[in-house]
Tab-separated table of C-alpha atoms in Angstrom:
chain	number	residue	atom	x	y	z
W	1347	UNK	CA	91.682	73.105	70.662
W	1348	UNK	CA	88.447	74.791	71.303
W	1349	UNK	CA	87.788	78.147	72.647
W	1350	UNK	CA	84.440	80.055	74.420
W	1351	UNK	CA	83.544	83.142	72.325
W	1352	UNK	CA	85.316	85.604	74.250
W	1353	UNK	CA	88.160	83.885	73.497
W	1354	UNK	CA	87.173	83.579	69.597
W	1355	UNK	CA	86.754	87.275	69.643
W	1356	UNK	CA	89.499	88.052	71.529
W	1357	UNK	CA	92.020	86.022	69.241
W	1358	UNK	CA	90.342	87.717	66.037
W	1359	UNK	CA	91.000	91.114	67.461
W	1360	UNK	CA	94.838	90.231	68.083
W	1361	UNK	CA	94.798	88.859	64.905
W	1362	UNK	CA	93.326	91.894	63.179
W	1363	UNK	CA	95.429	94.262	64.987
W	1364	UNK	CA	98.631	92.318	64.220
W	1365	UNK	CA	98.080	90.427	60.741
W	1366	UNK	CA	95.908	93.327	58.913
W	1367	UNK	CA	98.752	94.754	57.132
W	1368	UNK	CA	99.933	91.161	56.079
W	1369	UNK	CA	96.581	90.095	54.624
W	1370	UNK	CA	95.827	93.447	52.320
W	1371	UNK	CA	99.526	93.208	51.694
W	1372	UNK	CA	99.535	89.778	50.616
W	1373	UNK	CA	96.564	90.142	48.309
W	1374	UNK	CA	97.974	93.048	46.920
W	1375	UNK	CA	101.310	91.889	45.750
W	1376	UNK	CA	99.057	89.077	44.110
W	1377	UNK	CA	96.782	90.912	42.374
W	1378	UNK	CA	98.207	94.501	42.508
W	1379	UNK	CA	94.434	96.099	43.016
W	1380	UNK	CA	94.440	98.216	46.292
W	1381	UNK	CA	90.447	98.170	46.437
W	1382	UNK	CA	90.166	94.112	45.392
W	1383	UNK	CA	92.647	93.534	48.417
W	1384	UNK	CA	90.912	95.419	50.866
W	1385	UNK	CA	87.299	93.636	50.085
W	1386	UNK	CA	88.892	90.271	50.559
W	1387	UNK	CA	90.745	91.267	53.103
W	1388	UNK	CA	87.888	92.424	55.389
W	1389	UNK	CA	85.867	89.150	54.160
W	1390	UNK	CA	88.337	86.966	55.113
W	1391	UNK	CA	88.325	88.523	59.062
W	1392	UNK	CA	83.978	88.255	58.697
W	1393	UNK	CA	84.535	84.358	57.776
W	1394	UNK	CA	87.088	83.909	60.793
W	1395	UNK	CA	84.682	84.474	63.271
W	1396	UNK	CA	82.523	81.816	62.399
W	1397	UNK	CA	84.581	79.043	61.488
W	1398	UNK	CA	86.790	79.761	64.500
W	1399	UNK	CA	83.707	79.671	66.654
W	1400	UNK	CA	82.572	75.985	65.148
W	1401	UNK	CA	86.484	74.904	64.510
W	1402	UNK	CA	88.529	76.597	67.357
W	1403	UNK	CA	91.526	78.948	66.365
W	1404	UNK	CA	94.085	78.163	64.242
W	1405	UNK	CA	97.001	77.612	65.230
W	1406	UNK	CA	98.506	80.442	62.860
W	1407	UNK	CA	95.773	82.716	62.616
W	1408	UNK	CA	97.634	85.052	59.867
W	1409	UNK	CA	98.412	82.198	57.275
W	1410	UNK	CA	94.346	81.058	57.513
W	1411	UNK	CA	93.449	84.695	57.127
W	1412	UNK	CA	96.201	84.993	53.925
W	1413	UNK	CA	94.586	81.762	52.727
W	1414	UNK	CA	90.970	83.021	53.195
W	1415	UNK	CA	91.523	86.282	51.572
W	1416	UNK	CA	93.498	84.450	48.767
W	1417	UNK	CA	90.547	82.127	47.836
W	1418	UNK	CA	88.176	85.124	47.683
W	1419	UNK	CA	90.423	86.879	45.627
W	1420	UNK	CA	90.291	84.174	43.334
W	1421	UNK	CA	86.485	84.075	43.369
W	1422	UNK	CA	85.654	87.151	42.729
W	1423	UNK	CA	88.388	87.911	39.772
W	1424	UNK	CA	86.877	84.550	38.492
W	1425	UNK	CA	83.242	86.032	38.592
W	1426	UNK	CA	84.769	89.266	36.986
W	1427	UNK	CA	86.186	88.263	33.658
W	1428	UNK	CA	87.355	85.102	31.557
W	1429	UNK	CA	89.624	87.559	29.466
W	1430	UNK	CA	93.018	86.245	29.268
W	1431	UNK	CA	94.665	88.420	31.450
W	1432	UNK	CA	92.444	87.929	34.522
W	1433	UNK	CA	92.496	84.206	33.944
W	1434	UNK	CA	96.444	84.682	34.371
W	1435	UNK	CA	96.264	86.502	37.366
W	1436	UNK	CA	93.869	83.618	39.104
W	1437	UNK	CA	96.335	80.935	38.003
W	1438	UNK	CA	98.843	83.023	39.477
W	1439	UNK	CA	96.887	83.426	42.783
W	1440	UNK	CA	96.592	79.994	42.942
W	1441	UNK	CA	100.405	78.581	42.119
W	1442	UNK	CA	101.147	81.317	45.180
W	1443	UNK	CA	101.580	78.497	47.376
W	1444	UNK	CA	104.453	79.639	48.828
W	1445	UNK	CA	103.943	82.532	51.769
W	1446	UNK	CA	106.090	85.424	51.788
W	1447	UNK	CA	108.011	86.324	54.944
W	1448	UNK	CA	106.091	88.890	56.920
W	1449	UNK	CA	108.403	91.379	57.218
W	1450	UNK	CA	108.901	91.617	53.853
W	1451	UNK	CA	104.908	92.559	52.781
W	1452	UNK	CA	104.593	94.674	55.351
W	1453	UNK	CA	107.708	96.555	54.858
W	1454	UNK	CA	106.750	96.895	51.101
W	1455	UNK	CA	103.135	98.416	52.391
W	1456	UNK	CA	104.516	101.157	54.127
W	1457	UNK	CA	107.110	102.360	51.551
W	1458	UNK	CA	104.738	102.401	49.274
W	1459	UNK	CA	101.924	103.720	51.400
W	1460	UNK	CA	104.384	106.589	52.299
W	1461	UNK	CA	105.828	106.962	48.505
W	1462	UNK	CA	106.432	110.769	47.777
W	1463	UNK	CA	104.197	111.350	44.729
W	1464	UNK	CA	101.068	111.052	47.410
W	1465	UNK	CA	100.004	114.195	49.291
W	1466	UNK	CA	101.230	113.829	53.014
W	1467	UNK	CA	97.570	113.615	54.479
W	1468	UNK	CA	96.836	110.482	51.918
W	1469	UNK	CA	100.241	108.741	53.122
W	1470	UNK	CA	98.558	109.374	56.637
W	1471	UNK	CA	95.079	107.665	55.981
W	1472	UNK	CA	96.601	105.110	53.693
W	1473	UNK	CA	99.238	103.853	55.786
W	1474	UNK	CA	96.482	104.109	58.954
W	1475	UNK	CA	94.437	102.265	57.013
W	1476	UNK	CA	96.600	99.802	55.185
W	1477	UNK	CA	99.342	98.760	57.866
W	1478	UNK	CA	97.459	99.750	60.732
W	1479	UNK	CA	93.516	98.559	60.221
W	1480	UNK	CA	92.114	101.555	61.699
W	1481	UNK	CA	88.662	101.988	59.920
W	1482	UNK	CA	88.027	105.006	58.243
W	1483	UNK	CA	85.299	106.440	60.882
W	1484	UNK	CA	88.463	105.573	63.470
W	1485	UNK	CA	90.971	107.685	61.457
W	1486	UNK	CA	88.230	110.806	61.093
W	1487	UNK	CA	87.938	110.756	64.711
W	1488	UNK	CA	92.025	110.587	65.297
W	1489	UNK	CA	92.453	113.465	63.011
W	1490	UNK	CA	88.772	115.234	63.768
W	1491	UNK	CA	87.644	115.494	60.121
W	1492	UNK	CA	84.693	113.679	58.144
W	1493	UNK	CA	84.650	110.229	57.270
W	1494	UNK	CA	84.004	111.173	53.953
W	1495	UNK	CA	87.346	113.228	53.731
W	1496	UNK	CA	89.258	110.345	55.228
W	1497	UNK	CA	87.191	108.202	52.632
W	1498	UNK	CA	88.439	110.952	49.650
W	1499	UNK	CA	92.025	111.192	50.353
W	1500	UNK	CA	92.260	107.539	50.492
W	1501	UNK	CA	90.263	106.653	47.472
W	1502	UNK	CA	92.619	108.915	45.743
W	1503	UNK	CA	95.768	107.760	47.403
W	1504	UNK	CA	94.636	104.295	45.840
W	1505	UNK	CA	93.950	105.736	41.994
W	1506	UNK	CA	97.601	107.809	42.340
W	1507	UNK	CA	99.042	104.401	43.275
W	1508	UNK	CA	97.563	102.397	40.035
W	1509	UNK	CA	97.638	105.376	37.858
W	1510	UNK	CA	101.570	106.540	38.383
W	1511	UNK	CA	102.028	102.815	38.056
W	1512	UNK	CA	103.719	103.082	41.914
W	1513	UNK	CA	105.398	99.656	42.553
W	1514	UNK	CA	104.402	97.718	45.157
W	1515	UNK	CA	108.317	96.820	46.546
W	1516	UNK	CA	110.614	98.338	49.318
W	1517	UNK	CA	112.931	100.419	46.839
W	1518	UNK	CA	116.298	99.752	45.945
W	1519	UNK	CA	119.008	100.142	48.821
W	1520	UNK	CA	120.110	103.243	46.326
W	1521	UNK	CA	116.805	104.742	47.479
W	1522	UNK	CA	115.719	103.604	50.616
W	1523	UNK	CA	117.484	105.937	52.662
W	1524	UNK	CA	116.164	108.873	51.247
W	1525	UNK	CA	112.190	107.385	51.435
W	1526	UNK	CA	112.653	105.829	54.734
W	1527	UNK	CA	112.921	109.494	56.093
W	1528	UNK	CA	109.451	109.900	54.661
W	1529	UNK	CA	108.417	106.660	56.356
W	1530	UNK	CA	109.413	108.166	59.845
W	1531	UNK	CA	108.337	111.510	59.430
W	1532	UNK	CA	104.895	109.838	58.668
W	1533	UNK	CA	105.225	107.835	61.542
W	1534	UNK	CA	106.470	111.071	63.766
W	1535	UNK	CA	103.148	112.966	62.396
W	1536	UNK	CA	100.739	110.597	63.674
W	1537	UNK	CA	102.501	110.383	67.001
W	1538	UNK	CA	102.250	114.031	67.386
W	1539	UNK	CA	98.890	114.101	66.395
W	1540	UNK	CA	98.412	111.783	69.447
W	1541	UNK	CA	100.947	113.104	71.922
W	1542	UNK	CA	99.418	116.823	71.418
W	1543	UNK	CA	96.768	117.247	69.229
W	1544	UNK	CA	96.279	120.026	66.851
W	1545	UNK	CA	93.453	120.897	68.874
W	1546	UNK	CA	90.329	119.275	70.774
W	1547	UNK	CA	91.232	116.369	73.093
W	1548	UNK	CA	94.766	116.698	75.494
W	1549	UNK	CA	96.060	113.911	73.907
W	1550	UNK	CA	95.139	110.718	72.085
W	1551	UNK	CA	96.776	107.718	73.232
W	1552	UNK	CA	95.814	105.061	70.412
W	1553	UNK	CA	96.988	107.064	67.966
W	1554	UNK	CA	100.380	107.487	69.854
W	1555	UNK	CA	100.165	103.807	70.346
W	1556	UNK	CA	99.297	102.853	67.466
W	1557	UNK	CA	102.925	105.187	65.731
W	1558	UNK	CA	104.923	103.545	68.271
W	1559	UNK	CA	103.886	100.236	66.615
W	1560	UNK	CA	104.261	101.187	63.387
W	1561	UNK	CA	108.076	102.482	64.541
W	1562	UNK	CA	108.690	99.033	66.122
W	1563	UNK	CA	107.626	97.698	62.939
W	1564	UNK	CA	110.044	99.464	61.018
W	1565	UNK	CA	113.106	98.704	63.091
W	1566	UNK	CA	112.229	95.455	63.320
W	1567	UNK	CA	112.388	95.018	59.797
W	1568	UNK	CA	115.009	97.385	58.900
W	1569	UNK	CA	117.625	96.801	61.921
W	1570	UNK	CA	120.347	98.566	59.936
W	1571	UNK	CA	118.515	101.692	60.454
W	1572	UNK	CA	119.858	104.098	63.084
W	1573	UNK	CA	117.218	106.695	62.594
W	1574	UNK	CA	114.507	104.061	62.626
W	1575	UNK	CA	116.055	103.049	66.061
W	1576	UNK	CA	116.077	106.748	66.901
W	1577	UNK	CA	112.837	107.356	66.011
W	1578	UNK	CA	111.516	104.667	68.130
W	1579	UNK	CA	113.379	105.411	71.373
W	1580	UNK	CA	112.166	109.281	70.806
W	1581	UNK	CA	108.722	107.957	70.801
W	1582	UNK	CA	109.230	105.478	73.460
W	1583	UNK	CA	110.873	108.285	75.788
W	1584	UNK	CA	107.920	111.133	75.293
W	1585	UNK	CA	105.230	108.376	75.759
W	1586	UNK	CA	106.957	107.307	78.470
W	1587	UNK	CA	105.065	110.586	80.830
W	1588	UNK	CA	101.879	110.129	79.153
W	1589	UNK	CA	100.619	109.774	82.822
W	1590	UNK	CA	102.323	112.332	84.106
W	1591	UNK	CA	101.478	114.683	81.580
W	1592	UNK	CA	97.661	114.779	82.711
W	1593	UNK	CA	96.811	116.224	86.351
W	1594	UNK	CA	94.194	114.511	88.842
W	1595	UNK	CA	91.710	117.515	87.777
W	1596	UNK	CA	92.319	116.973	83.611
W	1597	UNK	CA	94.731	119.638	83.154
W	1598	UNK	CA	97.997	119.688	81.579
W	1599	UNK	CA	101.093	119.004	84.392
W	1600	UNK	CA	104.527	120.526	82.412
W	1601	UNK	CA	107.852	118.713	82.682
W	1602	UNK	CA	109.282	120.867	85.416
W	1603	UNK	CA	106.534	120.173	87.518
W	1604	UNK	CA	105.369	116.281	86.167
W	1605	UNK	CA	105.712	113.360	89.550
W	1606	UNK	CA	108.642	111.724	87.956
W	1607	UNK	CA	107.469	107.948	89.795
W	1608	UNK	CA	104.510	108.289	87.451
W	1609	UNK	CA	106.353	108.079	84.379
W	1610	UNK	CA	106.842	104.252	82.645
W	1611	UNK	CA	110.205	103.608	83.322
W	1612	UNK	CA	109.384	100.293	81.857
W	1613	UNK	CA	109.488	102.438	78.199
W	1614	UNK	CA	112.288	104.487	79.559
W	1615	UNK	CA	114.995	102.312	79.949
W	1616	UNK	CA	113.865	100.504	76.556
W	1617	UNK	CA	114.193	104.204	75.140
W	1618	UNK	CA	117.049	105.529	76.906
W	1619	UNK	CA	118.988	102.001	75.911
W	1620	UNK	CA	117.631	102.576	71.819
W	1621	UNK	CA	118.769	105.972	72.125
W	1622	UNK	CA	122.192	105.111	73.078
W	1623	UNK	CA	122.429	102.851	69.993
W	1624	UNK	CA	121.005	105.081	67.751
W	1625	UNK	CA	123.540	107.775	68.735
W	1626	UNK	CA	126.399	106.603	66.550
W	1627	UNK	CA	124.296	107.653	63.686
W	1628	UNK	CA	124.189	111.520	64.852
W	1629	UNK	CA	120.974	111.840	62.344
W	1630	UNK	CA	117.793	114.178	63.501
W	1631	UNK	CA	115.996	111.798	65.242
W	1632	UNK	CA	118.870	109.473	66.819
W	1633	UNK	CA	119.798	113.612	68.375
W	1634	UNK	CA	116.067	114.394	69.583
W	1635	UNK	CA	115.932	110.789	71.603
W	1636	UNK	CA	119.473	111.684	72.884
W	1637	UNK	CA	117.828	114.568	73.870
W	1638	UNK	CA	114.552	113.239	75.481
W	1639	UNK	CA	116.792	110.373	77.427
W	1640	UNK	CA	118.421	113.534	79.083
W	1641	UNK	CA	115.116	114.286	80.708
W	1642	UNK	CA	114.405	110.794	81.438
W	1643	UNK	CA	117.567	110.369	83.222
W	1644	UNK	CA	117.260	113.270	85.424
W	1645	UNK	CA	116.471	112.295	88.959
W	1646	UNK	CA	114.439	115.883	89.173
W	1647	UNK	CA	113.982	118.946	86.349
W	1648	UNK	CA	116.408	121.164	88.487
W	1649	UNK	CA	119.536	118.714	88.141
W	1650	UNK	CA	118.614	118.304	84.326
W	1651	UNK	CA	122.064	118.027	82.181
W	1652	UNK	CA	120.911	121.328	79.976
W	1653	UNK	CA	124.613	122.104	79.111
W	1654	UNK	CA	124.859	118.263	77.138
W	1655	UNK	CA	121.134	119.750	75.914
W	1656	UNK	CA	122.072	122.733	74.556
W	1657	UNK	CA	125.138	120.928	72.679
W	1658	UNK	CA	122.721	118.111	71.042
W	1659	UNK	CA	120.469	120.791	69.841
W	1660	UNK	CA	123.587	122.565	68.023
W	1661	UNK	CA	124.228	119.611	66.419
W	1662	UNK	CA	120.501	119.575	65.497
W	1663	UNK	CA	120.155	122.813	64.045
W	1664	UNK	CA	124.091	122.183	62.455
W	1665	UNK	CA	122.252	119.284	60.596
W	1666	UNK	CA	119.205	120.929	59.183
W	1667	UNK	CA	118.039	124.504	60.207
W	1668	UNK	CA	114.472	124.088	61.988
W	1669	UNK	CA	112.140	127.065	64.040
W	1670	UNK	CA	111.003	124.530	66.067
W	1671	UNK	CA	114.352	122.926	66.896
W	1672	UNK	CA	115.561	126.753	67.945
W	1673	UNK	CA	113.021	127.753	69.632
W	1674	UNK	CA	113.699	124.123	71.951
W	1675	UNK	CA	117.208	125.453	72.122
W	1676	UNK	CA	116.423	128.333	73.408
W	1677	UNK	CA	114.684	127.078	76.422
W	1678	UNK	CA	117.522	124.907	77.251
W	1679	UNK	CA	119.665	127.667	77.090
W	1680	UNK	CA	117.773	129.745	79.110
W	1681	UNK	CA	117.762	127.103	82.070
W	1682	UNK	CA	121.480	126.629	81.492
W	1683	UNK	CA	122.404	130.428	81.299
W	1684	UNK	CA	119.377	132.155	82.635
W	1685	UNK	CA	116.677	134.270	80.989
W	1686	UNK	CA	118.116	136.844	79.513
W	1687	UNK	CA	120.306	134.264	77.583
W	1688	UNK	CA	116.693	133.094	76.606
W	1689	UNK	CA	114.737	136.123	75.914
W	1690	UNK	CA	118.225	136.859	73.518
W	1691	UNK	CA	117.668	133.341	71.595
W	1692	UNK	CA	113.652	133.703	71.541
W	1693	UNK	CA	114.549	137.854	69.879
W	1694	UNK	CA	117.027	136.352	67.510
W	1695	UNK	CA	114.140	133.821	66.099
W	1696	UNK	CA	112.385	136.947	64.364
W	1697	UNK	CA	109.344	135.579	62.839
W	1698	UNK	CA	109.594	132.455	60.720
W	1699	UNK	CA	106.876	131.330	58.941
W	1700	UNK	CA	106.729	128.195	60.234
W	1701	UNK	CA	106.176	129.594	63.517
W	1702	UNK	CA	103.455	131.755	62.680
W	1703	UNK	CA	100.326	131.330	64.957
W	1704	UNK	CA	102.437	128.815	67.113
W	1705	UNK	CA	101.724	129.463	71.031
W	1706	UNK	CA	104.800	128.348	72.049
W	1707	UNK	CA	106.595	131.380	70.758
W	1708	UNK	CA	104.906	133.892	72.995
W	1709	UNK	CA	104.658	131.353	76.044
W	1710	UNK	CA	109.009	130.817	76.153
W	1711	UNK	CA	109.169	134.551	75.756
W	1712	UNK	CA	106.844	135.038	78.575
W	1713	UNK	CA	108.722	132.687	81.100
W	1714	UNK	CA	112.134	134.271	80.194
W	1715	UNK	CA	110.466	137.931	81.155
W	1716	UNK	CA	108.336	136.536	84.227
W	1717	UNK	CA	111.572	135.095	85.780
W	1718	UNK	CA	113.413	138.515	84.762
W	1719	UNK	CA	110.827	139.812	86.787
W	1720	UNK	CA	109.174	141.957	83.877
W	1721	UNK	CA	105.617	141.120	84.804
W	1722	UNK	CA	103.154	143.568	82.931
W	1723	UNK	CA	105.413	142.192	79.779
W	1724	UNK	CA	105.083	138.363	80.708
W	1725	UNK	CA	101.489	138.780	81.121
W	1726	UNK	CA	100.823	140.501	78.076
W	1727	UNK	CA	102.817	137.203	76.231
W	1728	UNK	CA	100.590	134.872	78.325
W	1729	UNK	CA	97.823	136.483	76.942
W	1730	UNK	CA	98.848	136.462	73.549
W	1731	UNK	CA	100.040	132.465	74.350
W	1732	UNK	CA	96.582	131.871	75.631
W	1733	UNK	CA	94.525	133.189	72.572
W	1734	UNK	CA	96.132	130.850	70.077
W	1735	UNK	CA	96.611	127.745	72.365
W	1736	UNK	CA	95.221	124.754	70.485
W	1737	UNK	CA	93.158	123.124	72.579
W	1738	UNK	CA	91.663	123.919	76.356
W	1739	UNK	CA	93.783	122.353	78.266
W	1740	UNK	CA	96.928	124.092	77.465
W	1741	UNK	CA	94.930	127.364	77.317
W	1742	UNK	CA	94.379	126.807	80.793
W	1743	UNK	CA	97.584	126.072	81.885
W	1744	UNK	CA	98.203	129.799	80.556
W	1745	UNK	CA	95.720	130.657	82.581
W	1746	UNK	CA	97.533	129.465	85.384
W	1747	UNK	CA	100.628	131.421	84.532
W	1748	UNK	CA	98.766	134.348	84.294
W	1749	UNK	CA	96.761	133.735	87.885
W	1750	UNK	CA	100.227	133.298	89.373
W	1751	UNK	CA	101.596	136.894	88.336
W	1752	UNK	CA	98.460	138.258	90.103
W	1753	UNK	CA	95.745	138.553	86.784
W	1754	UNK	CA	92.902	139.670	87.976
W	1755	UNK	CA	89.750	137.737	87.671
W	1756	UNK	CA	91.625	134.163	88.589
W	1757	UNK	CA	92.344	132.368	91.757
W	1758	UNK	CA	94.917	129.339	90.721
W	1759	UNK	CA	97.546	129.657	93.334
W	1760	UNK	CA	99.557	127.157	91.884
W	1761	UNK	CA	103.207	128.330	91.348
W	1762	UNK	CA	104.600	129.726	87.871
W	1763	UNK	CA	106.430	126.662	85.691
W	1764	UNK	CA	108.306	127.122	82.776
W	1765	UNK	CA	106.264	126.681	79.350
W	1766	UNK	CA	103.328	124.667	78.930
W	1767	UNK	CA	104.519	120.655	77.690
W	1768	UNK	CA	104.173	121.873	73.681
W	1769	UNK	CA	104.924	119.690	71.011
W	1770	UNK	CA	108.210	119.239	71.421
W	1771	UNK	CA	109.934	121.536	73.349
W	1772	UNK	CA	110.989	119.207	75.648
W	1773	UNK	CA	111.773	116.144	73.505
């Protein structure tokens, strides 16, 4: 069958954005060299182009790319050596006849592209780069650092690989519970990173995109995972506002006061229905989806179940203590018992490390105080929320808060709304 050149390209993009992770995988369970895969990799999607131009697409795209990259693997360890070894390692290459199944290779890229001896940032870049074929220059960008950092911590992510001798294999069921947390948390990172960046843009779709289909990924291929399944419905249900979430005029629109027939209730009742399955479980993230499909099943923020909240994020913090996860609790409980019940839980935090410099600390203190109607003390909180927002847009939406108490110096007459949409404090 032929196809017109948009059609050519359009296929090869598909196919790069779905088989990438099968073709470096593939070459790298042949030859186990990280950098030999990724050259014949990226050759093999340069010779596509053509030959689908003059030949028309295949009609599995993935097994001519596999093929492709195989042959110039072979080529090139041919031109390399005629020790003995190498010579092995083309005649195995070439008795490889038989494919592997896909879930398998690119299950075994991520454990290993997430394996604990590597630093978390190179699990990041490695697993962008490896299962997701995001190009260095695109990672920098997601992550705003320099290509050659990106370039660094994935150059040694590859020599910590060949030089701890770490095997290229999902690991044993023994172990795969305890490194498929790592998976997910890797996965969770680069959604954040995309829901609500560390700072600069508002947020960063692809990247959250591109988490959600690594998560799919995962609980596709490991459907006895509840936390997998949990993970994904989590992501599914905070994606789910992404339109919402961003006013007409740029600015940040919080959950209390987000147009609920914006959000994509397409991805809700996909998440709300994972979550439900997940539950059974009871592990972190199966409770934090549980949690977000409470907000997505509330017809409006006031008639929000926050008493069924406030229980899930007991059992939270019951199964590993967590700042974050408190200070989340104490919002809830301050819309389910009012805000003195939250200014109490906010007090009782003290000052954890792992809250240090975090904005959301000062901003759920000042929305208990502003609706106790202690207004000189919710302003000065603002302020301090303000100063060490992370990027402009939620720094505004302080702003706002503050205009709305009377600051002077601003005119937004927009009402008062609980805390800005942080992180995760309204999962």
């Amino acid at each position: 069958m032929t196809h017109g050149p948009a059609q050519v390209r359009a296929a090869l993009a598909e196919a790069h954005r779905a088989e990438w992770g099968v073709v470096f995988g593939t070459i790298v369970r042949l030859t186990g060299d990280w950098e030999l895969a990724e050259d014949c990799a990226q050759e093999a999607f340069t010779r596509a182009l053509p030959a689908w131009e003059r030949e028309g697409v295949p009609r599995r795209p993935g097994a001519w790319l596999v093929t492709a990259a195989r042959h110039r693997a072979v080529d090139v360890l041919r031109r390399r050596t005629t020790e003995r070894a190498k010579l092995a390692e083309v005649a195995a290459l070439r008795a490889d006849h038989e494919p592997q199944p896909v879930e398998d290779e690119r299950l075994r890229l991520i454990f290993t592209c997430c394996h604990p001896a590597l630093p978390l940032e190179s699990r990041v870049a490695l697993t962008l780069r490896a299962v997701g074929g995001l190009t260095t220059r695109e990672i920098a960008r997601a992550f705003l650092t320099g290509e050659d950092t990106v370039s660094q911590r994935i150059l040694r992510a590859k020599r910590k690989i060949a030089a701890a001798a770490i095997p290229y294999r999902v690991p044993l069921p023994g172990a795969r519970a305890e490194r498929l947390h790592g998976v997910l948390a890797v996965i969770y990172l680069i959604f954040n990173e995309g829901y609500a960046p560390s700072e600069g843009s508002t947020t960063r779709d692809a990247l959250a995109e591109e988490a959600i289909r690594l998560a799919r990924l995962v609980t596709a291929e490991a459907p006895g995972e509840p936390e997998a399944r949990g993970l994904l419905a989590l992501l599914l249900l905070q994606h789910s506002r992404r339109a919402a979430r961003i006013g007409a005029d740029g600015e940040l629109v919080t959950l209390e006061h987000q147009d609920r027939t914006r959000w994509d209730h397409a991805l809700v009742t996909e998440g709300v229905d994972l979550a439900r399955r997940a539950a059974t479980a009871g592990g972190p993230y199966a409770l934090q989806a549980a949690v977000a499909a409470q907000h997505a099943l509330a017809p409006t923020a006031a008639l929000t179940d926050w008493r069924t909240i406030v229980e899930l994020y007991d059992r939270l913090l019951a199964l590993r203590s967590n700042p974050v996860v408190a200070l989340n609790r104490a919002v809830a409980v301050g819309m389910r018992d009012g805000p003195q019940a939250q200014l109490d839980a906010v007090d009782e935090l003290g000052a954890p490390r792992q809250l240090a410099g975090n904005h959301a600390v000062p901003a759920v203190r000042a929305d208990a105080l502003r609706r106790l109607g202690r207004l000189t003390e919710a302003a000065q909180s603002y302020r301090a929320a303000q100063a060490i927002a992370p990027n402009g847009a939620i720094a505004r939406e302080y702003a706002r808060q503050l205009a709305a108490l009377g600051e002077p110096g601003s005119t937004d007459a927009r009402p008062a709304g609980r805390t800005a949409d942080h992180t995760q404090s309204d999962a």
